[in-house]
PDB file of C-alpha atoms in Angstrom:
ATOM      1  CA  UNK A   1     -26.473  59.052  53.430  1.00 82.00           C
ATOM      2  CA  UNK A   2     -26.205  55.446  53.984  1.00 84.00           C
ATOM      3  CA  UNK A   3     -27.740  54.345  50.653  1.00 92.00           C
ATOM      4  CA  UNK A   4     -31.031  52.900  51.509  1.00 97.00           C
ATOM      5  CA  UNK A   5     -33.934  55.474  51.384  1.00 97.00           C
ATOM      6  CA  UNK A   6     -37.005  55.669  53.454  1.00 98.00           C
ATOM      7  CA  UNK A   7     -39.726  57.438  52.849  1.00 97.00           C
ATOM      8  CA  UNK A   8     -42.201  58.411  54.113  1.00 97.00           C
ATOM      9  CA  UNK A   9     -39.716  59.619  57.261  1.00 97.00           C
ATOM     10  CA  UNK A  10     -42.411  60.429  59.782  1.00 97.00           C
ATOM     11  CA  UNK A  11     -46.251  59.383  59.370  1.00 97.00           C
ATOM     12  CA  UNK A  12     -49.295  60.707  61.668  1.00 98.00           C
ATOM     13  CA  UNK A  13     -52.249  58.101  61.620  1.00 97.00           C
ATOM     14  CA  UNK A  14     -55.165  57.325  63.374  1.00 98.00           C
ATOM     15  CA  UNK A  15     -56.133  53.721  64.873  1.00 98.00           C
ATOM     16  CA  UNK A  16     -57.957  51.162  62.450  1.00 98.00           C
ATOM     17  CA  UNK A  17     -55.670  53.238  59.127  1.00 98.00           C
ATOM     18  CA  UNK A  18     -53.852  51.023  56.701  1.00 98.00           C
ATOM     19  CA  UNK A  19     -50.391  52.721  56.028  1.00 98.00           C
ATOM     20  CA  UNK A  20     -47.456  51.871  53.727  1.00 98.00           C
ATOM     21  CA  UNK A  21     -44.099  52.035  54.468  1.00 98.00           C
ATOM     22  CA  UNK A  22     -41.480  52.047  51.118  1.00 98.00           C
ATOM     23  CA  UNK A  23     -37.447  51.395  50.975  1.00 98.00           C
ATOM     24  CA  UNK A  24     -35.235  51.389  48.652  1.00 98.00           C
ATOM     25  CA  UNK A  25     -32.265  49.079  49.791  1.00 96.00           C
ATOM     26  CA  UNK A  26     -28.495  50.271  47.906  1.00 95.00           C
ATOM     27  CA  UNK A  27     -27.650  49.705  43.911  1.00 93.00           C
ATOM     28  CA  UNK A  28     -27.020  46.156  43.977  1.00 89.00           C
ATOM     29  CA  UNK A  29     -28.070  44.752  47.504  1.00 92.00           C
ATOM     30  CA  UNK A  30     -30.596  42.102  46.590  1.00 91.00           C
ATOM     31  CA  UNK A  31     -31.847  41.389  50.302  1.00 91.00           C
ATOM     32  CA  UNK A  32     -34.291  43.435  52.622  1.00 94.00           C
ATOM     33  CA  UNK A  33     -34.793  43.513  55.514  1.00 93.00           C
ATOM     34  CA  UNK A  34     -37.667  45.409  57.989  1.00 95.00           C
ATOM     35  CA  UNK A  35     -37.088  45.672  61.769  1.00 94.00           C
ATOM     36  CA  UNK A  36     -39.701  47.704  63.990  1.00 95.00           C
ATOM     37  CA  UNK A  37     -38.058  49.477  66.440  1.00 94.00           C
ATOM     38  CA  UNK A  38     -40.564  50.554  69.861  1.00 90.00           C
ATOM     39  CA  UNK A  39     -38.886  52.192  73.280  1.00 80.00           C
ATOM     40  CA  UNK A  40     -40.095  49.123  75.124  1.00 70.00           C
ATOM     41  CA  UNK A  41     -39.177  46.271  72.758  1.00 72.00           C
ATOM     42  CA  UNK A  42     -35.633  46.878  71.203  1.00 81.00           C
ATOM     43  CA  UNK A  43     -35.094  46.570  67.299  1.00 87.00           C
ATOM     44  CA  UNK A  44     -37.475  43.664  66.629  1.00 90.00           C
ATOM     45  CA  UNK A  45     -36.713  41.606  63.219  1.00 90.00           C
ATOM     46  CA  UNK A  46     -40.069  41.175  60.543  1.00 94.00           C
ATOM     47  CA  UNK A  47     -39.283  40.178  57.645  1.00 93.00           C
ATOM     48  CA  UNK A  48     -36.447  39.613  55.047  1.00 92.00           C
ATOM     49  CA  UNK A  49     -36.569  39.673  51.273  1.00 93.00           C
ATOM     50  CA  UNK A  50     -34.077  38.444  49.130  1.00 91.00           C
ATOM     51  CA  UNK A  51     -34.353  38.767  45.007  1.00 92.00           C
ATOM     52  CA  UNK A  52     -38.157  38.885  45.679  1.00 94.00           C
ATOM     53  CA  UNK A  53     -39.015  36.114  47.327  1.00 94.00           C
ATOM     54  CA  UNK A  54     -39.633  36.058  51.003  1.00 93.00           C
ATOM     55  CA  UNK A  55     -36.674  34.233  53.374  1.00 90.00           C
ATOM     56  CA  UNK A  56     -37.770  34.679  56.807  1.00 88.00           C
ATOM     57  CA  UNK A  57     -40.095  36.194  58.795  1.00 90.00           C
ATOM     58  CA  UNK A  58     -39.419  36.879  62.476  1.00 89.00           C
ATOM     59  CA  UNK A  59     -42.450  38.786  65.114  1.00 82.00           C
ATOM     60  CA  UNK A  60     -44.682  40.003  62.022  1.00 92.00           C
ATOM     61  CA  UNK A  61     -48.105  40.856  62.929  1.00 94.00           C
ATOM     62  CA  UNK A  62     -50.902  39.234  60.985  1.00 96.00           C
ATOM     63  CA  UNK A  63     -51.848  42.941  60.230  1.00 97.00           C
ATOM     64  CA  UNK A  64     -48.342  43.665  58.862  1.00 97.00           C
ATOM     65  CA  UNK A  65     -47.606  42.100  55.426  1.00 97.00           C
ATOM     66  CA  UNK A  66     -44.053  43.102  52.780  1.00 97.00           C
ATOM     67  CA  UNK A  67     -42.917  42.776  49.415  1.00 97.00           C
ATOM     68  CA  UNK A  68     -40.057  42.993  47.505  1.00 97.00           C
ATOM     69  CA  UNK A  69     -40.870  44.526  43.866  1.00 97.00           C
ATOM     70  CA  UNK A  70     -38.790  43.532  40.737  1.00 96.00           C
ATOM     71  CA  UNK A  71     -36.664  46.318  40.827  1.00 95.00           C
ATOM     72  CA  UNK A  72     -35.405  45.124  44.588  1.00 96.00           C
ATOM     73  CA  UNK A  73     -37.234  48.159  46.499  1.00 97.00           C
ATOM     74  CA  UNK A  74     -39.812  47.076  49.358  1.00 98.00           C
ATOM     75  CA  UNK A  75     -42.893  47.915  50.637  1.00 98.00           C
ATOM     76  CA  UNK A  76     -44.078  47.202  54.378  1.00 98.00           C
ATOM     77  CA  UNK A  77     -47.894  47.367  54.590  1.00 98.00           C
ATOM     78  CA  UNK A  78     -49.509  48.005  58.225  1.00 98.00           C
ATOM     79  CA  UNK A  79     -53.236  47.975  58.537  1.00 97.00           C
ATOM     80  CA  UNK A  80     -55.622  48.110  61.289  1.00 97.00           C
ATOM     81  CA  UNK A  81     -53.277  50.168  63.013  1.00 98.00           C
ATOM     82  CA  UNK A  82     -53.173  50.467  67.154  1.00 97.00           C
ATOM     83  CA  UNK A  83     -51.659  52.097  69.143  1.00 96.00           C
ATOM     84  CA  UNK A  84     -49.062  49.987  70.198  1.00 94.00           C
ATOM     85  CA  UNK A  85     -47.944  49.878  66.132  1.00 96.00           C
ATOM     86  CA  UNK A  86     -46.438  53.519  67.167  1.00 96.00           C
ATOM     87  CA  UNK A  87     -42.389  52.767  66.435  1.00 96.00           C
ATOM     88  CA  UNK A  88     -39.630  53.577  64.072  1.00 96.00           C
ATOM     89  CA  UNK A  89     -40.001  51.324  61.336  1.00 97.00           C
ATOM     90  CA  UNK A  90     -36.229  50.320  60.139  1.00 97.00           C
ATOM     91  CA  UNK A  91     -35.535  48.951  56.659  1.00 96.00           C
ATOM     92  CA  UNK A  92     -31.686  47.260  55.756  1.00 93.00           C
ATOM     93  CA  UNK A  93     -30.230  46.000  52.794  1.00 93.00           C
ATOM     94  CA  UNK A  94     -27.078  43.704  52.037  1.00 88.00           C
ATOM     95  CA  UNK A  95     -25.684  42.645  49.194  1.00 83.00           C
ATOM     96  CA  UNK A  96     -26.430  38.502  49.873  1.00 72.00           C
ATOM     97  CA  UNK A  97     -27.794  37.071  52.805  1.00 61.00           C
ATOM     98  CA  UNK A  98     -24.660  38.518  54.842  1.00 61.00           C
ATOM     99  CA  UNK A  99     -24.164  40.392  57.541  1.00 60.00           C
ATOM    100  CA  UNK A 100     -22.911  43.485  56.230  1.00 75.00           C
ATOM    101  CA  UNK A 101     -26.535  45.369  56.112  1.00 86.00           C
ATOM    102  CA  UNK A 102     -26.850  49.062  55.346  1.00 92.00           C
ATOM    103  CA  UNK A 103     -29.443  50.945  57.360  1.00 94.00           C
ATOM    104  CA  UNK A 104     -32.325  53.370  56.565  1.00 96.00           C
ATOM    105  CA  UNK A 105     -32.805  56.261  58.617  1.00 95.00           C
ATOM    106  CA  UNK A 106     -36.172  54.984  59.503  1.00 96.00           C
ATOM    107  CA  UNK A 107     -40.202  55.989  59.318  1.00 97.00           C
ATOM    108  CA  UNK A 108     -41.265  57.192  62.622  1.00 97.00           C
ATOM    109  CA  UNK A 109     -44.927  55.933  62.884  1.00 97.00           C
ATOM    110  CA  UNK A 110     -47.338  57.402  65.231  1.00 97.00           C
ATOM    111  CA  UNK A 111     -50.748  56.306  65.607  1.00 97.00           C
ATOM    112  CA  UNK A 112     -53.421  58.509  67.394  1.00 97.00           C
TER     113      UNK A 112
ATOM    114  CA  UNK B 244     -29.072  31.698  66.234  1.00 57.00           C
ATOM    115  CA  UNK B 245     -26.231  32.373  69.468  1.00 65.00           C
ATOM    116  CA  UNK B 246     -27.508  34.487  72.204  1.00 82.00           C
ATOM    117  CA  UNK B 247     -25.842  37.088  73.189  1.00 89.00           C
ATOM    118  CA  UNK B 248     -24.798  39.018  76.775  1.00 92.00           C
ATOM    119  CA  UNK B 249     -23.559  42.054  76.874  1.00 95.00           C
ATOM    120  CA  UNK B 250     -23.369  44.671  79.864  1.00 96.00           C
ATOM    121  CA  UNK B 251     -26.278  47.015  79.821  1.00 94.00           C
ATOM    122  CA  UNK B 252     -24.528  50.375  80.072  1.00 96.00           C
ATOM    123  CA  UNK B 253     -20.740  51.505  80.340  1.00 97.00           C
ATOM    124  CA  UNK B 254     -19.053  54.943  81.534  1.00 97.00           C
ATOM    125  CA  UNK B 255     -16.220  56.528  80.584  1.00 97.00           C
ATOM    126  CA  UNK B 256     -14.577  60.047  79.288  1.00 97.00           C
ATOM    127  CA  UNK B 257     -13.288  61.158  76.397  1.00 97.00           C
ATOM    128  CA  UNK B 258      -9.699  60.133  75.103  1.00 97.00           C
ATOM    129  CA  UNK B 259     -10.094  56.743  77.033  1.00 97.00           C
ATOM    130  CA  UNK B 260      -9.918  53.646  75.203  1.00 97.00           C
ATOM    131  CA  UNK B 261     -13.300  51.897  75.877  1.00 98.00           C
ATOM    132  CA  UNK B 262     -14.092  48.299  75.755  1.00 98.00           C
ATOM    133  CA  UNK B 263     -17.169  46.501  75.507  1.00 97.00           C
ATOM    134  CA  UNK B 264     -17.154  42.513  76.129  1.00 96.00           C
ATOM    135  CA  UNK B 265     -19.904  40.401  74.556  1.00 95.00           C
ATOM    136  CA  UNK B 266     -20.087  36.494  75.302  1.00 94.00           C
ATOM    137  CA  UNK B 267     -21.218  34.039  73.138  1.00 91.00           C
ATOM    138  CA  UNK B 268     -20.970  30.473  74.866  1.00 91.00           C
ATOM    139  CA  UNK B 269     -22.917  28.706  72.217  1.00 87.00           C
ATOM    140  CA  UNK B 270     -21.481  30.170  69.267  1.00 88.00           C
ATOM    141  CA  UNK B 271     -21.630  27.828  66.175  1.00 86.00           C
ATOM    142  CA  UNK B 272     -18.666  26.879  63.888  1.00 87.00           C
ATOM    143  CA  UNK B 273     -19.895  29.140  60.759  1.00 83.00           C
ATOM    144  CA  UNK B 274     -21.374  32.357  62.761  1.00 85.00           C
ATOM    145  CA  UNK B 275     -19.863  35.449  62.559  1.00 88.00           C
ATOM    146  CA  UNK B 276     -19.722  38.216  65.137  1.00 90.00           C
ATOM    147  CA  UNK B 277     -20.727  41.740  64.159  1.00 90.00           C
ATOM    148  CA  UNK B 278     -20.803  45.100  66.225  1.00 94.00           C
ATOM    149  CA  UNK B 279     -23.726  47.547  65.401  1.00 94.00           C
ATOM    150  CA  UNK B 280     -23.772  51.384  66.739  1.00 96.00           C
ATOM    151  CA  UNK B 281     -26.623  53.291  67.020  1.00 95.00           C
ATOM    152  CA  UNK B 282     -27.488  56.932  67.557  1.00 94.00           C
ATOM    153  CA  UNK B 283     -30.871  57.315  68.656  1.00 89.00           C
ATOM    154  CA  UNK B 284     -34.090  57.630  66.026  1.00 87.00           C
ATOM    155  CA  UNK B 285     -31.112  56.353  64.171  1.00 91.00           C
ATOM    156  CA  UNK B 286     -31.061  53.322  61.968  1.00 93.00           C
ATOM    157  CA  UNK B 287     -27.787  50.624  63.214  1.00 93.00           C
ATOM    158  CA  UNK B 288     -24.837  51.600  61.880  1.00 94.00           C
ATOM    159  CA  UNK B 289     -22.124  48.747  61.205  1.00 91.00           C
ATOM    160  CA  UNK B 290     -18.986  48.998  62.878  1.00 94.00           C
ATOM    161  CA  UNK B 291     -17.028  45.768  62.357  1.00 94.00           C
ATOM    162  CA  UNK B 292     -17.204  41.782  61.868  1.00 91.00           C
ATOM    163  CA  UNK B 293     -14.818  39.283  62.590  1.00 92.00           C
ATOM    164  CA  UNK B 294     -14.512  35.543  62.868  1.00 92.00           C
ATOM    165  CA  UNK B 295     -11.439  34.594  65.252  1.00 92.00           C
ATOM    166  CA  UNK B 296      -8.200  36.402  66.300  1.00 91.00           C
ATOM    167  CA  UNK B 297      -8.031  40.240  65.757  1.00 95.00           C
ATOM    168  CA  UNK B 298     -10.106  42.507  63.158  1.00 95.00           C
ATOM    169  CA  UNK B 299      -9.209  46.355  62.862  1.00 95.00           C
ATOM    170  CA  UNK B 300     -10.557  48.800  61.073  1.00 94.00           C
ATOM    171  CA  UNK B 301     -10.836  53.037  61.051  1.00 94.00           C
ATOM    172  CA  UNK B 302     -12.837  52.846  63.764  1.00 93.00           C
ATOM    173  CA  UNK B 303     -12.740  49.876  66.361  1.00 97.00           C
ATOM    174  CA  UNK B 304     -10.847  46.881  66.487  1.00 97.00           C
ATOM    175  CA  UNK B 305     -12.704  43.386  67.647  1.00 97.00           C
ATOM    176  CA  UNK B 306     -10.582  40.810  69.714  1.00 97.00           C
ATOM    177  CA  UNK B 307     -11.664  37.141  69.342  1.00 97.00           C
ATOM    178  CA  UNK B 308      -9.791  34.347  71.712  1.00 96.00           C
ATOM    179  CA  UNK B 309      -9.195  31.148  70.419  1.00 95.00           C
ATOM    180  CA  UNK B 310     -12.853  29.230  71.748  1.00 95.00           C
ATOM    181  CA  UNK B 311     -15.097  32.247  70.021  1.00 95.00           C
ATOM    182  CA  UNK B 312     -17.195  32.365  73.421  1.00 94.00           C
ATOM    183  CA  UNK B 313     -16.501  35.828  73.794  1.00 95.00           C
ATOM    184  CA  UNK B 314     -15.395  38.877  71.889  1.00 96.00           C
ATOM    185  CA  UNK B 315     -14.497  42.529  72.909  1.00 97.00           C
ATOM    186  CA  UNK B 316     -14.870  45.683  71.260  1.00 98.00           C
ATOM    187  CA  UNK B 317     -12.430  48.032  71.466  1.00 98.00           C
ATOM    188  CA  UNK B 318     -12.827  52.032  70.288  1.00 97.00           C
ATOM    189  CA  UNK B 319      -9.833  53.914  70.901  1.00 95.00           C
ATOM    190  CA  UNK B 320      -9.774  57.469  72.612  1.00 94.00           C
ATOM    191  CA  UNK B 321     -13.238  57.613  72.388  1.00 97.00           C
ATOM    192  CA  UNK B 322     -15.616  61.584  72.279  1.00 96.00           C
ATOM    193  CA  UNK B 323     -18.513  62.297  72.935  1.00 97.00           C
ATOM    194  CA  UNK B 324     -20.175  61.441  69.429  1.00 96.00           C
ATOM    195  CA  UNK B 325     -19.529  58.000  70.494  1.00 97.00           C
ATOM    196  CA  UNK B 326     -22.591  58.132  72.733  1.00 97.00           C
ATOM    197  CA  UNK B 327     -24.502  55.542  71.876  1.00 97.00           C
ATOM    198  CA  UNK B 328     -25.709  51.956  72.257  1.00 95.00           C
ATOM    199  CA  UNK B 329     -23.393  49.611  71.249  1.00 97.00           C
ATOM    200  CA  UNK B 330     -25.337  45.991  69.939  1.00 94.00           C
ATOM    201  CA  UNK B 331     -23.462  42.415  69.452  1.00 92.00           C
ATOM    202  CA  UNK B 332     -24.572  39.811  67.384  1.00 88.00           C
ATOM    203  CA  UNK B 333     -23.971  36.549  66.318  1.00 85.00           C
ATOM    204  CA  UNK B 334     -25.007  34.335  62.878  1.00 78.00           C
ATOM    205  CA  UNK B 335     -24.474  32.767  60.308  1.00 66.00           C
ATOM    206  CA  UNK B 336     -23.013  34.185  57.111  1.00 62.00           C
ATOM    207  CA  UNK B 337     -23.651  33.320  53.340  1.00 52.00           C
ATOM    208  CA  UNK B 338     -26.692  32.002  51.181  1.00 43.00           C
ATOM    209  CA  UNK B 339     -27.462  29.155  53.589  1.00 45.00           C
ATOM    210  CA  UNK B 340     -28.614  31.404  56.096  1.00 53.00           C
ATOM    211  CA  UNK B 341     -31.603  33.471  55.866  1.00 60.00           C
ATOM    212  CA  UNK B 342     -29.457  36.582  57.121  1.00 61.00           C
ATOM    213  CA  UNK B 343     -31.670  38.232  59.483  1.00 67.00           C
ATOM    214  CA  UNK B 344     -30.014  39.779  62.692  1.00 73.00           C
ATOM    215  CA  UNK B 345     -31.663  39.570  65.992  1.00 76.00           C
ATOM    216  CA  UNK B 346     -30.731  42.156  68.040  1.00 81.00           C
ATOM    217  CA  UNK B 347     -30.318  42.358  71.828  1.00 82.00           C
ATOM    218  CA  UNK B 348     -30.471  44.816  74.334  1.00 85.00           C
ATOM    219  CA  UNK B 349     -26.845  46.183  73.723  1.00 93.00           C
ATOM    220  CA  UNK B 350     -24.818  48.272  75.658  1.00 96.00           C
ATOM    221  CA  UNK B 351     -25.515  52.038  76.447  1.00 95.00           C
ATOM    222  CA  UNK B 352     -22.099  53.639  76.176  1.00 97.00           C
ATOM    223  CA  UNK B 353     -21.984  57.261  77.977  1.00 98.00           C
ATOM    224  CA  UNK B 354     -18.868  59.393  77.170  1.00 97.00           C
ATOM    225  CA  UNK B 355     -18.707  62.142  79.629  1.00 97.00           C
ATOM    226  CA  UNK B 356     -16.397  65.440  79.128  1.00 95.00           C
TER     227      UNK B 356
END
C-alpha cells in the first residue's frame, strides 16, 4: 500500500457519461497530481494541485476538470466521455512540489 | 523541462547486474534526476534521485559524471520481478517549480530465467 488511495479502481461507462474519479494523496503530502495513462500515449501529465490551488496543468481536456478539497484529497471530473477517454487514470502525491511522488494504484476507465 | 533519451527495451537474466543509461544534454543547473519503475496497470513506483556523483540506495544505485548530461541506473543481480519499464526524468526540485513530471517512453527491461 503506497499511501495514496484510489477509488473507484475500475469504472464501466458508456460514451457522453460524466464520471468522477477521487484520491486521497498520503497524511501530509499537500500536492496532487493526475496523470492519464492510455497503451498508445504513455503516462500523460493533467493537472497538479498543491494546498488547493491549482499549479499546472499539462494535456487536460476541456471535458476533464480537478480539485483539490480542504482536507488535501482530489477529485478528477471526466464528462462527455469517448471512447478514446478509456485509460488508467493515475493520481500522485508529494509532500512539496518535489519529486519524491507516491503513486495510486490507479482507476481503470473503460468507456463503451 | 530536460528531455530525456533512454533505450527503448533492454535484455538480460537473472543475477546480472543491469544498467540502464539515460542522457540529458540540456539538463539545467537546479534539475534533479529521478528513476521511476513500473509494473504494468501499476501506478510508477520511485526508485531513486540524485543530483551529481553517486546515489545508492536498497535497491539501485544512480551514477552521475561530472557535466550531468547523462546518468545510469544500475540494479544489481537483478530477477525476474524486475520486469518492468524503467522511466528517467529530469526537473526541477522545490517550491519554485510547479513539480509535475513528464514522463517518456522509458525503457522495457526483460529479465529472462
Amino acid at each position: 500500500d503506497s499511501g495514496v488511495t484510489q477509488t473507484p479502481k475500475h469504472l464501466i461507462t458508456a460514451t457522453g457519461q460524466r464520471v468522477t474519479l477521487r484520491c486521497s494523496p498520503r497524511s501530509g503530502d499537500l500536492s496532487v497530481y493526475w496523470y492519464q495513462q492510455s497503451l498508445d500515449q504513455g503516462l500523460q501529465f493533467l493537472i497538479h494541485y498543491y494546498n488547493g490551488e491549482e499549479r499546472a496543468k499539462g494535456n487536460i481536456l476541456e471535458r476533464f476538470s480537478a480539485q483539490q478539497f480542504p482536507d488535501l484529497h482530489s477529485e478528477l471530473n471526466l464528462s462527455s466521455l469517448e471512447l478514446g477517454d478509456s485509460a488508467l487514470y493515475f493520481c500522485a502525491s508529494s509532500p512539496e512540489m518535489s519529486y519524491g511522488y507516491t503513486f495510486g494504484s490507479g482507476t481503470r476507465l473503460t468507456v463503451v | 523541462l530536460a528531455k530525456t533519451t533512454q533505450p527503448i527495451s533492454m535484455d538480460s537474466y537473472e543475477g546480472q547486474e543491469v544498467n540502464i543509461t539515460c542522457s540529458h544534454n540540456n539538463i539545467a543547473t537546479n534539475d534533479y534526476i529521478t528513476w521511476y519503475q513500473q509494473f504494468p496497470s501499476q501506478g510508477p513506483r520511485f526508485i531513486i534521485q540524485g543530483y551529481k556523483t553517486k546515489v545508492t540506495n536498497e535497491v539501485a544505485s544512480l551514477f552521475i559524471p561530472a557535466d550531468r548530461k547523462s546518468s545510469t541506473l544500475s540494479l544489481p543481480r537483478v530477477s525476474l520481478s524486475d520486469t518492468a519499464v524503467y522511466y528517467c526524468l529530469v526537473g526541477g526540485r522545490g517550491s519554485s517549480n510547479t513539480g509535475k513530471l513528464i514522463f517518456g517512453q522509458g525503457t522495457t527491461l526483460q529479465v529472462k530465467p
